[in-house]
Coordinates of C-alpha atoms in Angstrom, one line a residue:
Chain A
X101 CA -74.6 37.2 139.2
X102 CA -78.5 36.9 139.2
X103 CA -80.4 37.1 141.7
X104 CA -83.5 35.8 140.3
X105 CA -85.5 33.1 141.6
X106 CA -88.0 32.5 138.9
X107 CA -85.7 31.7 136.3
X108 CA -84.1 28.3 136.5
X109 CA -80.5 27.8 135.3
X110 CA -80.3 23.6 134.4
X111 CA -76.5 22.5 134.3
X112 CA -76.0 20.2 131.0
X113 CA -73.5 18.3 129.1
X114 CA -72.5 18.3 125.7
X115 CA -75.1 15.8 124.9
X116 CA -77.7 17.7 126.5
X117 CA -78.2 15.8 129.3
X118 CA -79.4 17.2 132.6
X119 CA -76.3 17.4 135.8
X120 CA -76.8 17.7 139.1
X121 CA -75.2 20.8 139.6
X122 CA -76.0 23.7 141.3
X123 CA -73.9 26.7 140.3
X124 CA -72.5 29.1 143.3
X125 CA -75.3 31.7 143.3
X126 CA -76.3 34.5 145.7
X127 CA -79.5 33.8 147.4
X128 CA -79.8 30.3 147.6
X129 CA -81.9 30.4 150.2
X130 CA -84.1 33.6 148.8
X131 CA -83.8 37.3 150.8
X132 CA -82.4 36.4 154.0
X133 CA -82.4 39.9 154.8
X134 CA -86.4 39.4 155.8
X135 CA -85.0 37.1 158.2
X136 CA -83.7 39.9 160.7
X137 CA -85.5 41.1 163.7
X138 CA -82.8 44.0 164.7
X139 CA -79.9 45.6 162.1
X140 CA -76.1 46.5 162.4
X141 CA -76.0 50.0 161.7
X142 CA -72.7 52.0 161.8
X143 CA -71.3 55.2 163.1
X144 CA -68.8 56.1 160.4
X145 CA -67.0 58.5 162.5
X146 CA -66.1 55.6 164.8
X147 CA -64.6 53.5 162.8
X148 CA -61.1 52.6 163.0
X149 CA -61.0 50.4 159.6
X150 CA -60.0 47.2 160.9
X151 CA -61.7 45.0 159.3
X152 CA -62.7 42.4 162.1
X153 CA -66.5 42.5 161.3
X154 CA -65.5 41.7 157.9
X155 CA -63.7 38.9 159.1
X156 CA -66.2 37.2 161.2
X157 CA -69.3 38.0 159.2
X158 CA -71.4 34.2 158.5
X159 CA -73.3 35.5 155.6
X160 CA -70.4 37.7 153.9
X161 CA -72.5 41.1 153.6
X162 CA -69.6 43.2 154.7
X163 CA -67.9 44.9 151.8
X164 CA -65.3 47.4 152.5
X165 CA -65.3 50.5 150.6
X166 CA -63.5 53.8 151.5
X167 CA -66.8 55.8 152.0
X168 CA -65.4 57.2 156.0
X169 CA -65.9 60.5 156.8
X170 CA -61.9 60.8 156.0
X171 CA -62.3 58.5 152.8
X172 CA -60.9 55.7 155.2
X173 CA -62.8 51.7 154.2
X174 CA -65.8 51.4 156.2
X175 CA -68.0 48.2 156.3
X176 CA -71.1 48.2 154.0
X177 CA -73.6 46.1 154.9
X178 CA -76.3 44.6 152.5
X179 CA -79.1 44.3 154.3
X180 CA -81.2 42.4 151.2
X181 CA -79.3 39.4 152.6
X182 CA -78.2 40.4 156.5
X183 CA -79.4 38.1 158.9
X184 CA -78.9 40.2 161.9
X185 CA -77.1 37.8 164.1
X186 CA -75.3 40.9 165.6
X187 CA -71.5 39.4 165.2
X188 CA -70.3 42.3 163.6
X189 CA -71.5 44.3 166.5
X190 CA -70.1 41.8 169.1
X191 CA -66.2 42.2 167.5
X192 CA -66.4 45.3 166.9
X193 CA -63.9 47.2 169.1
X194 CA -64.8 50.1 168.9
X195 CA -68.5 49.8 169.3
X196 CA -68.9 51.7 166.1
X197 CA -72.0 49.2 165.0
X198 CA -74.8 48.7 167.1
X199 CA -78.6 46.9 166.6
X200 CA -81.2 48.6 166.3
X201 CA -85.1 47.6 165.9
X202 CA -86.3 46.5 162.3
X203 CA -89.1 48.6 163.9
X204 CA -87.1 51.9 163.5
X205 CA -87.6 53.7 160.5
X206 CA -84.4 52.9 157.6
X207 CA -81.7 55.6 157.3
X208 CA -80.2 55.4 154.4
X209 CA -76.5 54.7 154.5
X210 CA -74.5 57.4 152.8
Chain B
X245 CA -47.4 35.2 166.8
X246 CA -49.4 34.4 164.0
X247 CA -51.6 37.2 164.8
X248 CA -49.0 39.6 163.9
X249 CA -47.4 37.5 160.9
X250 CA -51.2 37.7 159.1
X251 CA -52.6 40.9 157.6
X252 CA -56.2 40.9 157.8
X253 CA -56.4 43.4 155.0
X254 CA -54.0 41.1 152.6
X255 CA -56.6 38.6 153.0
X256 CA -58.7 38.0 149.7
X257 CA -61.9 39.6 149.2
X258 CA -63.7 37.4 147.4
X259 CA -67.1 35.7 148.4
X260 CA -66.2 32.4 149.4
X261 CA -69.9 32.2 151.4
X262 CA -72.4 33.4 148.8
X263 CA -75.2 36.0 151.1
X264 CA -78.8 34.5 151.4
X265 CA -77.1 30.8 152.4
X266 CA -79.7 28.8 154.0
X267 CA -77.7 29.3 157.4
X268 CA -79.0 30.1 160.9
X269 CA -78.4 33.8 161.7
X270 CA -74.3 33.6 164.0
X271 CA -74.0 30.4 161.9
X272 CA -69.8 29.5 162.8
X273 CA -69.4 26.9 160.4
X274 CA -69.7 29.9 157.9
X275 CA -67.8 31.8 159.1
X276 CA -65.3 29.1 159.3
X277 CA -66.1 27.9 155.7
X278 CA -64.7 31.9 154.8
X279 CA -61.6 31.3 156.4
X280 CA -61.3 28.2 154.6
X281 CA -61.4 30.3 151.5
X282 CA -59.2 32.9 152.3
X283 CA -56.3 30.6 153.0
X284 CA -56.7 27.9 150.5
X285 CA -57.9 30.4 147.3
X286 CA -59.8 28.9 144.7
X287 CA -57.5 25.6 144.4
X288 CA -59.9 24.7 147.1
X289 CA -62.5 21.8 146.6
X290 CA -64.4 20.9 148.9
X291 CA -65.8 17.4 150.1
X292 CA -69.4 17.7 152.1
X293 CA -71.2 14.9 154.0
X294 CA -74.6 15.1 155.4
X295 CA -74.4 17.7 157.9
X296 CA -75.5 21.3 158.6
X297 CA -73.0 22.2 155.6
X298 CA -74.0 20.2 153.4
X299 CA -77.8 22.2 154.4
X300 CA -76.7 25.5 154.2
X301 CA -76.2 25.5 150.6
X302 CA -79.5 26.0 149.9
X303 CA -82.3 24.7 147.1
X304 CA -81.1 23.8 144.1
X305 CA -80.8 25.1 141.3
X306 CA -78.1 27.4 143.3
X307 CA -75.5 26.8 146.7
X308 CA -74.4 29.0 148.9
X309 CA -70.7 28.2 148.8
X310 CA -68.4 30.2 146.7
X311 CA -65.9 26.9 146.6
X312 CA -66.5 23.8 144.3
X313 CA -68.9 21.1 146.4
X314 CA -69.3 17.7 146.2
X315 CA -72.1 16.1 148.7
X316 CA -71.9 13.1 149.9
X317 CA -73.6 10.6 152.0
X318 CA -72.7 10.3 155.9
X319 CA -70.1 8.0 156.0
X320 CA -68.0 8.4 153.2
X321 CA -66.1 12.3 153.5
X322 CA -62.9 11.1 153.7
X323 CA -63.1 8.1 151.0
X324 CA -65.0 10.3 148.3
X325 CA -61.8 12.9 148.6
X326 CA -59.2 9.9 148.5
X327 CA -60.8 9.3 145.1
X328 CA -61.4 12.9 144.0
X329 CA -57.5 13.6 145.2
X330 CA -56.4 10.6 143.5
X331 CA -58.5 11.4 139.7
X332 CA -57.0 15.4 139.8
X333 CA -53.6 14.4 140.2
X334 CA -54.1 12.4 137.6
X335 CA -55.4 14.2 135.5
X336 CA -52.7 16.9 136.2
X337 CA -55.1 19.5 139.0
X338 CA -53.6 21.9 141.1
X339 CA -56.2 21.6 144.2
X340 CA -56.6 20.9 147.6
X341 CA -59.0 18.4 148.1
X342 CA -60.9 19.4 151.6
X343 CA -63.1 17.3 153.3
X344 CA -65.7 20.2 155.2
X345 CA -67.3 17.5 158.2
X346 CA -69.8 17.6 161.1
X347 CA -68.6 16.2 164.6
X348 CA -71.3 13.2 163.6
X349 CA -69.1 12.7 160.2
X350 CA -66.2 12.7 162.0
X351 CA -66.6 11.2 165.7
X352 CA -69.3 9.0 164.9
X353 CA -70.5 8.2 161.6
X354 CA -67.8 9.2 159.1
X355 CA -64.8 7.6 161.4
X356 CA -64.1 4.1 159.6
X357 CA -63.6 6.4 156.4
X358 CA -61.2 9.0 157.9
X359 CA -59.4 6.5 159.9
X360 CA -59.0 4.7 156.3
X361 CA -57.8 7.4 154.5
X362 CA -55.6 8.5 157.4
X363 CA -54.2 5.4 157.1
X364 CA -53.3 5.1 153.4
X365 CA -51.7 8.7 153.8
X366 CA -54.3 10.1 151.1
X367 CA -53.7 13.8 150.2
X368 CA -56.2 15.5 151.6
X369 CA -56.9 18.1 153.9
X370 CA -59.6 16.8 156.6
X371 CA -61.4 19.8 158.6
X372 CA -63.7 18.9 161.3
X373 CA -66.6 21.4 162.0
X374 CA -66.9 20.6 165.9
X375 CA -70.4 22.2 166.8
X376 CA -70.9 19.1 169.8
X377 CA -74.0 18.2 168.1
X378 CA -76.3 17.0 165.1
X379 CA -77.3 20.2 164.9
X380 CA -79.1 19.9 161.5
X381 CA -81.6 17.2 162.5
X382 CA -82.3 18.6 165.8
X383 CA -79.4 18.9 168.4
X384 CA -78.9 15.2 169.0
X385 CA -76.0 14.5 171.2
X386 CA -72.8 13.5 169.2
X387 CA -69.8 11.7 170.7
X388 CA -68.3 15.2 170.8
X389 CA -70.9 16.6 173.1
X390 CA -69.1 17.5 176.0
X391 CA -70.5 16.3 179.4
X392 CA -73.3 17.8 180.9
X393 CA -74.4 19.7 177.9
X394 CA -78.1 19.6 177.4
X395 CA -79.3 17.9 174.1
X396 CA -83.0 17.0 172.7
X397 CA -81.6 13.2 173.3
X398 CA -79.8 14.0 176.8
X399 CA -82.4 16.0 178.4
X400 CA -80.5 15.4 182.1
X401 CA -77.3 16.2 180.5
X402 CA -74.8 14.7 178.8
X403 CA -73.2 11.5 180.3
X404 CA -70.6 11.3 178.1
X405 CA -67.2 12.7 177.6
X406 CA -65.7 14.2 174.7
X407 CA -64.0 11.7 172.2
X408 CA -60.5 12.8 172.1
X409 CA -60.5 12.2 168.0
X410 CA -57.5 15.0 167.3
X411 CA -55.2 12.2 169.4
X412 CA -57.1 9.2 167.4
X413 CA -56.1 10.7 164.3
X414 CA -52.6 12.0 165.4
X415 CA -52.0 8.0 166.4
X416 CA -52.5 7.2 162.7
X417 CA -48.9 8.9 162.8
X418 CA -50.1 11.5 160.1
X419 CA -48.1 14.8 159.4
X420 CA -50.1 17.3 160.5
X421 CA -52.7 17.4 163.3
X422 CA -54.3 20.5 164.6
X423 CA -57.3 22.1 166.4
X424 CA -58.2 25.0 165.6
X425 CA -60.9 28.0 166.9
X426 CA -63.8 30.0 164.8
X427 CA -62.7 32.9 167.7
X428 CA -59.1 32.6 166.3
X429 CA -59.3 32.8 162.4
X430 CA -56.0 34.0 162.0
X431 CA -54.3 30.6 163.8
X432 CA -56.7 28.8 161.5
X433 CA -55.9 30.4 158.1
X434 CA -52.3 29.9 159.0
X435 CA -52.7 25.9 160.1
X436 CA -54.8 25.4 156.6
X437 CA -52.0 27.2 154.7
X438 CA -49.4 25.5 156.7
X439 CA -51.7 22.3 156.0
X440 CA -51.5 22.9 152.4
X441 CA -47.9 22.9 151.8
X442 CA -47.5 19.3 153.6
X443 CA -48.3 16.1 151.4
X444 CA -50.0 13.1 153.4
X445 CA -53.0 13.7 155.5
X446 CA -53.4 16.7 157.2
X447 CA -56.6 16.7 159.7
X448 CA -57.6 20.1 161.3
X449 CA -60.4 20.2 164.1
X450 CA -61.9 23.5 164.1
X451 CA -64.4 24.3 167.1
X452 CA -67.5 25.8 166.5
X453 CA -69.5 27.4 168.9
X454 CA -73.4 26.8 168.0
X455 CA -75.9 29.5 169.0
X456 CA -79.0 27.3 168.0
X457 CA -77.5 23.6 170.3
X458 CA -75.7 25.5 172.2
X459 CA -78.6 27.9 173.2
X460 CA -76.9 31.2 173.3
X461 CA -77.9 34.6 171.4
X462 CA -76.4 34.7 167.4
X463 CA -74.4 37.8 168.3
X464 CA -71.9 35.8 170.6
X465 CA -70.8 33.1 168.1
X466 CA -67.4 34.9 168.4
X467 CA -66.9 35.6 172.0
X468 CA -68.1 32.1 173.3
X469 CA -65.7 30.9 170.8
X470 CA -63.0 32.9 172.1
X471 CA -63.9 32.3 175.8
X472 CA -63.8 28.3 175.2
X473 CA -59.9 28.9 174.0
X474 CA -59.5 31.7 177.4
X475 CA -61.0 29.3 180.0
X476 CA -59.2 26.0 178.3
X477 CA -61.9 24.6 177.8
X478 CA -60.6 24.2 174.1
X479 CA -57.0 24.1 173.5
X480 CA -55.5 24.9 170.4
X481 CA -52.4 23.1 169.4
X482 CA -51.1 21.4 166.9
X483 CA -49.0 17.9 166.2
X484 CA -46.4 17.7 163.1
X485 CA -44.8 15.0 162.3
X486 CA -46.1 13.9 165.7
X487 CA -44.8 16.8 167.7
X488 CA -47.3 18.4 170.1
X489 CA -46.5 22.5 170.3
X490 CA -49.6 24.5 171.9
X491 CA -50.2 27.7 170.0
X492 CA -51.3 31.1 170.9
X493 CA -53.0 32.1 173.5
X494 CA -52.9 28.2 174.8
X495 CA -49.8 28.2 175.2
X496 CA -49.7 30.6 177.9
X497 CA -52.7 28.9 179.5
X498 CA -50.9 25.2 181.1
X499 CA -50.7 27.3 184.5
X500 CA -54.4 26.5 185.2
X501 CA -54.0 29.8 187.2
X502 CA -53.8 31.9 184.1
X503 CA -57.2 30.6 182.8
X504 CA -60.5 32.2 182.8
X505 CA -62.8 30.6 185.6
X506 CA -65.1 28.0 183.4
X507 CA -67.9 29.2 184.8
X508 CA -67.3 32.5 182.7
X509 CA -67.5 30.5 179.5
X510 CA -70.9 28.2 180.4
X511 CA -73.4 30.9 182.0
X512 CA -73.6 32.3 178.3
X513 CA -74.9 28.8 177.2
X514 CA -78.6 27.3 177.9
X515 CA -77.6 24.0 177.1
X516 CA -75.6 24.0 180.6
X517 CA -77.8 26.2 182.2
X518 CA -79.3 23.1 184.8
X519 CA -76.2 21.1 184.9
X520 CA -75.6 19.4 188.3
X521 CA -72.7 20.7 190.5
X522 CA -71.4 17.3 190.3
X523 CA -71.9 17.2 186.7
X524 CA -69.9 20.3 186.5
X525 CA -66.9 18.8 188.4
X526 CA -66.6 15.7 185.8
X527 CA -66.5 18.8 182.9
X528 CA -63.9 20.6 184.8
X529 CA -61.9 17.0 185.7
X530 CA -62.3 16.3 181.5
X531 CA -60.6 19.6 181.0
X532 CA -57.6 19.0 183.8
X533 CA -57.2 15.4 182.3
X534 CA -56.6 16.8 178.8
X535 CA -54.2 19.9 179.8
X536 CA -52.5 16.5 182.1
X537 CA -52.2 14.6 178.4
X538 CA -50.7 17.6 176.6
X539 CA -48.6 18.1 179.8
X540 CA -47.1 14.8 179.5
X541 CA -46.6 14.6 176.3
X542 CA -45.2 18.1 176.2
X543 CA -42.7 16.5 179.1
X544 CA -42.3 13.2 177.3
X545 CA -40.6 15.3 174.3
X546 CA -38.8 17.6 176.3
X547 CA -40.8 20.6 175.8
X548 CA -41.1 21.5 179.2

């Protein structure tokens, strides 16, 4: 799936002739992720793999992927689109996510 | 429970939201729109009216949705998917033709259409994205905004009450009627399925707490969502084949005893933050009158 912008994807019939489609494409409204003020980050060693932020995550960011400290799924967030509403933190029960300024320098995610 | 009957983990993983929608940040008709996917699969196809839905798909030449779309002017939701349902069983489809509404393209504008279709027993799935609002053109009051909710048209408060539309629909005497929560996504995956496997017109009102209207931070989308269900201020219940049964947690809620103080549930919103103490006894008589209609009906059946 592009994520290109520029390039513009017309949906035609046989004929040729122009439809007014719009094919399901990621970033339909451009990089939401310059949207956020404050970002979910996660403690990995708090994380009890339950998969509710997954589950109430509006802009479906959250992948899981065993990356824990015990090769247990953890949510990965993809912050080129995360709007940082802060409902992953709000579920989570643990408190393994929590916001933090866009202010703060980025650690990587390992 | 249908908490512990669903897996979350068995759920499918695929996008049915695409990331960088045109959404507000906490958006719950997303988040609902997800669930939608999860339960139905890809034999979902989806009918959208004007309405913050039909919005969040974003500038063409992409959408946000992961499901098939077809938008549609205000009025017509349920009418457009009579005709879509009709042309795929025809033509031999396996889908589930889903009409994704506003309140106004339910309650309001979209009524004479759903009432229609409700009518002719079409085979369609009808969910109503309840946000109490026109939330897309600027948080105009909707005849689902409950009373006393501030709204860029009720700047004193609401007058009205809520329209009762899950008992309009469920005196069309269709199968399946239900209200559902964006705080309880497993009791609405399991009412869509359920939904799905019944033929005739299935209409599911799924509340959706706002954080833009309803003037609360984005993070709380869930909880307020939740707390509507805790302090029955939303009940969740559903009507087959004109049977009323209260679901989980309502159903432990008709004591009004056991219910979270409503108080608890509208400090976290701004859009009640200046409403009148007598304003605030018609909400909490609104609520009482409709736990007294689900009473009697419950006692008129012989549920209780």
């Amino acid at each position: 799936m592009s994520s290109s912008t520029t390039e513009r994807k017309l949906v035609v019939d046989r004929r040729g002739h122009f439809l007014p489609l719009s094919p399901s494409e990621v970033g339909s409204a451009g990089k939401t992720g310059s949207w956020r003020t404050e970002r979910p980050v996660l403690s990995p060693e708090k994380c009890t793999s339950c998969y509710l932020c997954w589950l109430y995550c509006p802009d479906d960011v959250i992948t899981m992927e065993p990356r824990g400290p015990e090769g247990n799924e953890i949510p990965v967030i993809d912050y080129e689109y995360c709007k940082g509403c802060g409902i992953c933190v709000d579920v989570c029960p643990v408190n393994a996510l929590s916001m933090i300024s866009e202010e703060e320098p980025i650690e990587i995610q390992r | 429970m249908i908490e512990m009957a669903l897996n979350i983990k068995s759920l499918p993983k695929k996008k049915y939201v695409m990331p960088g929608h045109a959404a507000c940040p906490g958006c719950p008709e997303t988040i609902g729109f997800r669930h939608l996917g999860m339960a139905l699969g890809d034999k979902a196809v989806t009918v959208i009216p004007a309405g913050c839905s039909a919005v969040i798909q974003g500038l063409w030449p992409k959408q946000g949705w992961g499901l098939p779309a077809l938008n549609i002017v205000f009025a017509a939701g349920a009418a457009t998917a009579s005709g879509l349902a009709r042309a795929l069983e025809r033509r031999g489809v396996d889908a589930h033709v889903v009409v994704w509404a506003g309140d106004g393209g339910t309650a309001d504008i979209g009524l004479q259409s759903l009432s229609g279709a409700a009518e002719r027993g079409e085979n369609i799935i009808y969910v109503c994205v309840d946000n109490e609002a026109y939330m897309n053109t600027g948080i105009q009051r909707s005849s689902l905004t409950p009373h006393g909710a501030w709204t860029t048209t009720t700047h004193r408060g609401n007058p009205g009450t809520k329209k009762p539309i899950p008992q309009i629909v469920a005196a069309h005497r269709v199968p399946y009627v239900a209200t559902a929560s964006i705080g309880y996504p497993w009791d609405f995956i399991a009412k869509l399925r359920k939904a799905a496997k019944i033929r005739g017109f299935k209409y599911i009102h799924l509340h959706a707490p706002c954080p833009v209207g309803w003037r609360f931070d984005a993070g709380l989308t869930g909880k307020i969502a939740k707390l509507a269900v805790e302090t029955g201020a939303w009940i969740l219940y559903e009507y087959e084949n004109g049977k009323l049964k209260l679901n989980p947690p309502s159903n432990r809620l008709l004591d009004p005893s056991k219910r979270k103080p409503i108080e608890e549930y509208i400090k976290l919103q701004g859009r009640f933050r200046n409403i009148s103490p007598e304003s605030l006894e018609v909400l909490k008589r609104d609520i009482d009158r409709n736990w007294e209609e689900i009473r009697t009906a419950l006692r008129a059946q012989g549920d209780l």
